[in-house]
mmCIF file of C-alpha atoms and ligand atoms in Angstrom:
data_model
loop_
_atom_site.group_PDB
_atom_site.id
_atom_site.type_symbol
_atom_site.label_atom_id
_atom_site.label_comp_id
_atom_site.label_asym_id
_atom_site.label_seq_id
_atom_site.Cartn_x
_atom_site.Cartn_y
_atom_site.Cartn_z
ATOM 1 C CA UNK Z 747 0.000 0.000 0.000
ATOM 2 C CA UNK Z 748 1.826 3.444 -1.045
ATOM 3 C CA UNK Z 749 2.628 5.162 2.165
ATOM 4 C CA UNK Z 750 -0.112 8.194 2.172
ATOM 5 C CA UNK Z 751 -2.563 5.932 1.363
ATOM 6 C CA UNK Z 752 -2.775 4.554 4.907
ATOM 7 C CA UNK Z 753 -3.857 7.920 6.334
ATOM 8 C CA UNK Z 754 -7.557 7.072 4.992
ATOM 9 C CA UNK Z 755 -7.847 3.836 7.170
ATOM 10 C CA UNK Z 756 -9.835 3.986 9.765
ATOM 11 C CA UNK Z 757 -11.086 1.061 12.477
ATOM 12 C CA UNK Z 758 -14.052 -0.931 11.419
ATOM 13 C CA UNK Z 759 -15.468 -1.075 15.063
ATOM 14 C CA UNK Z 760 -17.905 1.449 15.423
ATOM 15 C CA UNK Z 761 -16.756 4.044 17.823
ATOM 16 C CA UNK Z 762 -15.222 7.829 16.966
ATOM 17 C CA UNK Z 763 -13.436 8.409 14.474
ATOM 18 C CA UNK Z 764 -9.640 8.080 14.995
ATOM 19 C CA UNK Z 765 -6.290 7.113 12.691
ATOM 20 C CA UNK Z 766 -4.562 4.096 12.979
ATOM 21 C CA UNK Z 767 -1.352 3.442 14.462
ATOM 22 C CA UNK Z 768 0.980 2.024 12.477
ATOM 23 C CA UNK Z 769 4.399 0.029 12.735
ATOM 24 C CA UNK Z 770 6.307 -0.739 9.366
ATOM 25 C CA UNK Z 771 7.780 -3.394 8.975
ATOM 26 C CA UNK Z 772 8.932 -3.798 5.358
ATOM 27 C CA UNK Z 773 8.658 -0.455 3.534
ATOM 28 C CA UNK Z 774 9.762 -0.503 -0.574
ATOM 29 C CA UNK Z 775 10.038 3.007 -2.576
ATOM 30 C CA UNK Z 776 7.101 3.925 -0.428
ATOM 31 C CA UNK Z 777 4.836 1.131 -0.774
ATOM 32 C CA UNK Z 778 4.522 -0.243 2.681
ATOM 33 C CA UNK Z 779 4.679 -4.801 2.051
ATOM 34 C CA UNK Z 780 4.240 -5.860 5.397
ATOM 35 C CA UNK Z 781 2.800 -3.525 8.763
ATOM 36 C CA UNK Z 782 0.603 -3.595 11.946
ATOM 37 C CA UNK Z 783 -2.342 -1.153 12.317
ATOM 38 C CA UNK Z 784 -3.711 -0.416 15.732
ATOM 39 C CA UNK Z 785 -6.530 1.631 16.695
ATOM 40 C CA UNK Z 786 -5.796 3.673 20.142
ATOM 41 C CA UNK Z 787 -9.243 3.519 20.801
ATOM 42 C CA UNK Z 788 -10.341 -0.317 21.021
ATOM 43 C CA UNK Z 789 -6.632 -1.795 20.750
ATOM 44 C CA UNK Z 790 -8.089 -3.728 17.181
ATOM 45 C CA UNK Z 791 -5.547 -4.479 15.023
ATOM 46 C CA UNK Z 792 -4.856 -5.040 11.347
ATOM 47 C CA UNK Z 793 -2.120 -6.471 9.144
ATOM 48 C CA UNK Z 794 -0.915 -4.950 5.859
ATOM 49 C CA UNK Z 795 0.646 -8.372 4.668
ATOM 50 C CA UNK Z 796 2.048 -8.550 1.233
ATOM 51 C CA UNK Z 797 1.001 -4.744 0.262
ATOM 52 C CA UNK Z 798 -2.736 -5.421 0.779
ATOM 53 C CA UNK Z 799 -4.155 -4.302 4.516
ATOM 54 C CA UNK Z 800 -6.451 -6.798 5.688
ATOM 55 C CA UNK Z 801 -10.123 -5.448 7.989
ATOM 56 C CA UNK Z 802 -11.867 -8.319 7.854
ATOM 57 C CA UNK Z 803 -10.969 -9.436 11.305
ATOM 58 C CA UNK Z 804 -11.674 -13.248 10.136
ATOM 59 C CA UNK Z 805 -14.480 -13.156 8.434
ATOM 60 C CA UNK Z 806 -14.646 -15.562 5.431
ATOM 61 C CA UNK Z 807 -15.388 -13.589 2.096
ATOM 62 C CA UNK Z 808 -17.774 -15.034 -0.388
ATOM 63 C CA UNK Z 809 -16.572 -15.217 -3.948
ATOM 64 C CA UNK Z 810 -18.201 -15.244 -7.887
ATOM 65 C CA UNK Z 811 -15.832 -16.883 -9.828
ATOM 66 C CA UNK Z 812 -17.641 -17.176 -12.772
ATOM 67 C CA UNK Z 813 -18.285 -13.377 -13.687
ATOM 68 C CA UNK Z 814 -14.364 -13.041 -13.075
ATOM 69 C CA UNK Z 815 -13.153 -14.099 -16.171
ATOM 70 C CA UNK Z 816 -15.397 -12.201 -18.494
ATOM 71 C CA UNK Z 817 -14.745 -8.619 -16.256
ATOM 72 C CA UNK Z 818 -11.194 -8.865 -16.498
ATOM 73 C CA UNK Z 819 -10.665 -8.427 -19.968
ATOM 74 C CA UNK Z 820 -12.730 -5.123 -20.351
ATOM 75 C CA UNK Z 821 -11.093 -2.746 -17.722
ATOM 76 C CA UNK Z 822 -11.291 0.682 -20.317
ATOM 77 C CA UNK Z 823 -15.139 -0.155 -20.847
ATOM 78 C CA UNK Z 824 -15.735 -0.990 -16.785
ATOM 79 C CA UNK Z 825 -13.920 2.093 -15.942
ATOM 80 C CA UNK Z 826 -15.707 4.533 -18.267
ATOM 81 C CA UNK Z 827 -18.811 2.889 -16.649
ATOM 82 C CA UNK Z 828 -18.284 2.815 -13.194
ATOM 83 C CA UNK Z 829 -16.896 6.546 -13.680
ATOM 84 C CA UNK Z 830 -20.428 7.509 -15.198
ATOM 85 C CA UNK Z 831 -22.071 6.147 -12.462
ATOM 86 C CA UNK Z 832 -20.298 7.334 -9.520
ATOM 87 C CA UNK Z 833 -19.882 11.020 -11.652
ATOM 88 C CA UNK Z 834 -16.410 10.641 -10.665
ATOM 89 C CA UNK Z 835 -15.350 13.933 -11.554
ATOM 90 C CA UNK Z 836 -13.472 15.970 -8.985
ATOM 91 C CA UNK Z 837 -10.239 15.486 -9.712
ATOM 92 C CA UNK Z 838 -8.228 13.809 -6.296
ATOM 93 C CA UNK Z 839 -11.654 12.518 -4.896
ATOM 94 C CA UNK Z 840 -11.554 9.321 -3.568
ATOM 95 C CA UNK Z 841 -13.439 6.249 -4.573
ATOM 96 C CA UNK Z 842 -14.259 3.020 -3.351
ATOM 97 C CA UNK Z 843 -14.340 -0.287 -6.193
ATOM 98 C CA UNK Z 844 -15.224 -3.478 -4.755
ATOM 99 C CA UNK Z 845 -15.362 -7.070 -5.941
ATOM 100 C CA UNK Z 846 -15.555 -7.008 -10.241
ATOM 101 C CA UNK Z 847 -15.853 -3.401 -10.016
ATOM 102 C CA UNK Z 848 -11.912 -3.096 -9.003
ATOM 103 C CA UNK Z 849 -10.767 -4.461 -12.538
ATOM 104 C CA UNK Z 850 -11.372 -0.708 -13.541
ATOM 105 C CA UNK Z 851 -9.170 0.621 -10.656
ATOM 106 C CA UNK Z 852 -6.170 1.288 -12.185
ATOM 107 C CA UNK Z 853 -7.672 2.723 -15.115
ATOM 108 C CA UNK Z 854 -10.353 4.632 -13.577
ATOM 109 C CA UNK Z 855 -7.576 6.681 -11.447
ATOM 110 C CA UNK Z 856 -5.709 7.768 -14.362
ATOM 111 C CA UNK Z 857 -8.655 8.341 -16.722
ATOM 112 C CA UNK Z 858 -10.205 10.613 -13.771
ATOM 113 C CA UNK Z 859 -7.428 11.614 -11.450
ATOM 114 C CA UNK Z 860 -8.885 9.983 -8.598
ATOM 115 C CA UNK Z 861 -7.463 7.488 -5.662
ATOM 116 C CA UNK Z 862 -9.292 4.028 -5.852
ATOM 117 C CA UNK Z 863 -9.488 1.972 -2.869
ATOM 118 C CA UNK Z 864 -9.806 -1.476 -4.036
ATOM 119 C CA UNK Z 865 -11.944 -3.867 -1.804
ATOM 120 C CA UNK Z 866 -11.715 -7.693 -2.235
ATOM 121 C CA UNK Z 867 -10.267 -7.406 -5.788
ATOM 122 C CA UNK Z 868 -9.554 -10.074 -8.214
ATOM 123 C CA UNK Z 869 -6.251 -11.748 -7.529
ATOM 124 C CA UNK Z 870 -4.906 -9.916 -10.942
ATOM 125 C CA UNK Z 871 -5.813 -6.486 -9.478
ATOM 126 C CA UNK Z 872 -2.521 -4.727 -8.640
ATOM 127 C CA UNK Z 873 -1.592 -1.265 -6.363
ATOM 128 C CA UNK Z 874 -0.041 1.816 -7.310
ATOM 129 C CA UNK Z 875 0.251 5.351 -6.094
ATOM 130 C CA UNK Z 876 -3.165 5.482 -6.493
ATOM 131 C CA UNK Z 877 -4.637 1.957 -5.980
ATOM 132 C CA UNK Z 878 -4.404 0.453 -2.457
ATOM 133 C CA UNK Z 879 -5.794 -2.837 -2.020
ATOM 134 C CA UNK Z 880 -8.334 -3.831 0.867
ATOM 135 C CA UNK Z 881 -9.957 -7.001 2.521
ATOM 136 C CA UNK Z 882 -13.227 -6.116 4.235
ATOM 137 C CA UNK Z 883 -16.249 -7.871 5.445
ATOM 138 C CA UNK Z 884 -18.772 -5.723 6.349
ATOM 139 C CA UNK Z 885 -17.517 -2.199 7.210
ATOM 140 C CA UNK Z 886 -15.046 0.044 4.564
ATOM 141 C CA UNK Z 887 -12.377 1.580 7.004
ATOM 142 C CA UNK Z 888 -12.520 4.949 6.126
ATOM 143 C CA UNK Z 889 -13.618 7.427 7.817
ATOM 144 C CA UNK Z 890 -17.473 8.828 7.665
ATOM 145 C CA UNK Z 891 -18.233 11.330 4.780
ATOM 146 C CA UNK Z 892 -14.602 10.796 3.407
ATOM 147 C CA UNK Z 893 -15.152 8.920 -0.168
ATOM 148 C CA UNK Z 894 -16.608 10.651 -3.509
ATOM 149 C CA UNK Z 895 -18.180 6.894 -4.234
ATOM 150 C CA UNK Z 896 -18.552 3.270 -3.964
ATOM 151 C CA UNK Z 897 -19.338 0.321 -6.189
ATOM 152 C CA UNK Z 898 -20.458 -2.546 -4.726
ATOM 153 C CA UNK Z 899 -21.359 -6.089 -6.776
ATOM 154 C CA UNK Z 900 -22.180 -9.634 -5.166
ATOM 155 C CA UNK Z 901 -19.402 -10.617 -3.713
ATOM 156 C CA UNK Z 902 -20.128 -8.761 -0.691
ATOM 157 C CA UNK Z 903 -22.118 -9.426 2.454
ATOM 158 C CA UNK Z 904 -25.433 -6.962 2.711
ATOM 159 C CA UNK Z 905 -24.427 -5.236 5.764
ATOM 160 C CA UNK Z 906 -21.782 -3.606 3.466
ATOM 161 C CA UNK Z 907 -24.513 -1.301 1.484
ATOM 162 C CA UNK Z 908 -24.708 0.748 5.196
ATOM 163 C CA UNK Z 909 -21.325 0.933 5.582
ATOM 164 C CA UNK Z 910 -21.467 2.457 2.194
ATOM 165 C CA UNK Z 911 -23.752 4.936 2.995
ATOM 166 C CA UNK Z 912 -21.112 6.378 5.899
ATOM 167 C CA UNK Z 913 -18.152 6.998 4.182
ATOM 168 C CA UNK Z 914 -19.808 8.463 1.129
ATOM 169 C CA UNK Z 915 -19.741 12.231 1.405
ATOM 170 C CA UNK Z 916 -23.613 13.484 1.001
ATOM 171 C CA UNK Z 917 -23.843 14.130 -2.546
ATOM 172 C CA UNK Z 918 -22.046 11.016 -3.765
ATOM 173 C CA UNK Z 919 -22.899 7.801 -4.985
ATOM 174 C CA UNK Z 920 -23.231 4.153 -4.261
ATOM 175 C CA UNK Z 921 -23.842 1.650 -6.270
ATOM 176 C CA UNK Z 922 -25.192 -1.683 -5.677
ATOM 177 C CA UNK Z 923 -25.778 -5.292 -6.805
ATOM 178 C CA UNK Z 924 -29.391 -5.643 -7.780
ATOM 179 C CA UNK Z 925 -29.497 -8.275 -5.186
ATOM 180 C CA UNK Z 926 -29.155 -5.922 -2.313
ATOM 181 C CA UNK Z 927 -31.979 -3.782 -1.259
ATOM 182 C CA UNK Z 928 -30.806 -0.260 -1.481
ATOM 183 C CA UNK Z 929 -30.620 1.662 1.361
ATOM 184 C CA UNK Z 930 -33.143 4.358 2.188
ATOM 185 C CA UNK Z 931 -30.657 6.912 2.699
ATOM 186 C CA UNK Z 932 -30.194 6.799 -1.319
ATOM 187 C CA UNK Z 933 -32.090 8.098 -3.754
ATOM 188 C CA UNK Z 934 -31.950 5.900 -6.502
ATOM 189 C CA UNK Z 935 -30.948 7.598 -9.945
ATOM 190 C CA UNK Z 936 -30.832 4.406 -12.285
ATOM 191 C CA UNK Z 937 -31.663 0.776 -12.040
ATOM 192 C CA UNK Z 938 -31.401 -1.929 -14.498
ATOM 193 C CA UNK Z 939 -31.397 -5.965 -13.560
ATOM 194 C CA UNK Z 940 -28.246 -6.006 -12.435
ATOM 195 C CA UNK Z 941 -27.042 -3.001 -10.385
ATOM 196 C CA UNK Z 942 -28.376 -0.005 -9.143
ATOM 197 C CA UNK Z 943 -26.907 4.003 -8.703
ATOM 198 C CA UNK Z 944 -28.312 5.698 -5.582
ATOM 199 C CA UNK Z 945 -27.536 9.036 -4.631
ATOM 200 C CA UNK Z 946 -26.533 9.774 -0.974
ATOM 201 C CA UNK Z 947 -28.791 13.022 0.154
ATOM 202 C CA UNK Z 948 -27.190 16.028 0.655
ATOM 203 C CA UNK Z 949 -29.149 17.451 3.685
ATOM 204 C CA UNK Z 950 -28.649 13.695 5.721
ATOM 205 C CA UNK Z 951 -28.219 14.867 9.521
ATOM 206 C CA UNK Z 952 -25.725 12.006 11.083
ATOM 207 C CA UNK Z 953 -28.420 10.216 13.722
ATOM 208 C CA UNK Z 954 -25.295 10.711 16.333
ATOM 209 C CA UNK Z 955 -25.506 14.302 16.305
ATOM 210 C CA UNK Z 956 -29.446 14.147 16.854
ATOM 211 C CA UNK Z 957 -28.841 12.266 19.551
ATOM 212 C CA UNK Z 958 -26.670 14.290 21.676
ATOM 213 C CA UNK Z 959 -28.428 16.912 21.055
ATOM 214 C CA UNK Z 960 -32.124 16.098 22.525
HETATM 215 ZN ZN1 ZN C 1120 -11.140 0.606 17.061
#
């Protein structure tokens, strides 16, 4: 994972929002191969092991091996696509590609300036100075309201689609395997039988800050 990519990571347990702590151990030309990440605030830790940081604290990850081979071989197309969908447009946003989705990740940060954070990626999927790669199960560690976007497809668990709701910044997009329900929080721009686009509300008060304030 290049070096100031790690400054995005954030701890998957729910509880205030806080960097990780991290300890190098192998560090190449600024891509950091092997590290621990605490977090200060519930002492969970994470391992950056061969480049790609891992969140999923155990979980086993389900997998679609069949739609692999057909999404690998049209990256340009799945890029221009996903870029459409998640109007990735704001040059150094950041945005979120998960399962087939992170095929376009190298090409979708070049074609649009943008940092990709590649969750659960194809084995072929490699990083960059702009691509980190990720293992999650059901939370993206990155902080709330941080992330321009995220495309989800079925290689995720459900609980997922909330987490993607968080991180996006209101006014960005999240989309979504056709076999998820999407959230309420979205409002949905474009559905066909396989995905859908949902827009996150730009006026969304965090529930937290009701809270404290009754
Ligand atoms: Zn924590």
């Amino acid at each position: 994972m290049f070096i100031e990519m790690i400054d995005m990571l954030r701890c998957v347990n729910g509880h205030e929002d806080t960097w990780l702590v991290a300890s190098f151990s192998m560090v190449k030309n600024r891509f950091v191969e092997e590290a621990k990440l605490g977090c200060p605030v519930c002492n969970a830790t994470y391992e950056i092991h061969g480049g790609v940081a891992d969140f999923t604290l155990g979980v086993a990850l389900p997998s679609c091996e069949a739609e692999r081979a057909a999404a690998s071989h049209r990256r340009e197309e799945l890029a221009t696509r996903v870029g459409a969908y998640l109007d990735a447009t704001e040059p150094g946003a950041t945005i979120v590609l998960g399962g087939l989705w992170a095929y376009a990740a190298q090409e979708l940060s070049e074609m649009a300036d943008v940092r990709v954070l590649a969750i659960n990626s194809p084995p072929e999927v490699t990083e960059s100075e702009r691509v980190a790669l990720l293992r999650v199960a059901d939370r993206i560690p990155v902080a709330p309201n941080s992330v321009k976007g995220v495309a989800l497809d079925s290689w995720f668990r459900m609980a997922i689609a909330t987490s993607a709701i968080d991180v996006v910044k209101p006014g960005g997009r999240v989309v979504g395997p056709a076999a998820f329900t999407a959230p309420p929080e979205l409002t949905i721009l474009a559905r066909d039988e396989r995905y859908w686009v949902g827009e996150k509300m730009p006026d969304v008060i965090p529930l937290q800050r009701a809270k404290g304030t009754q």
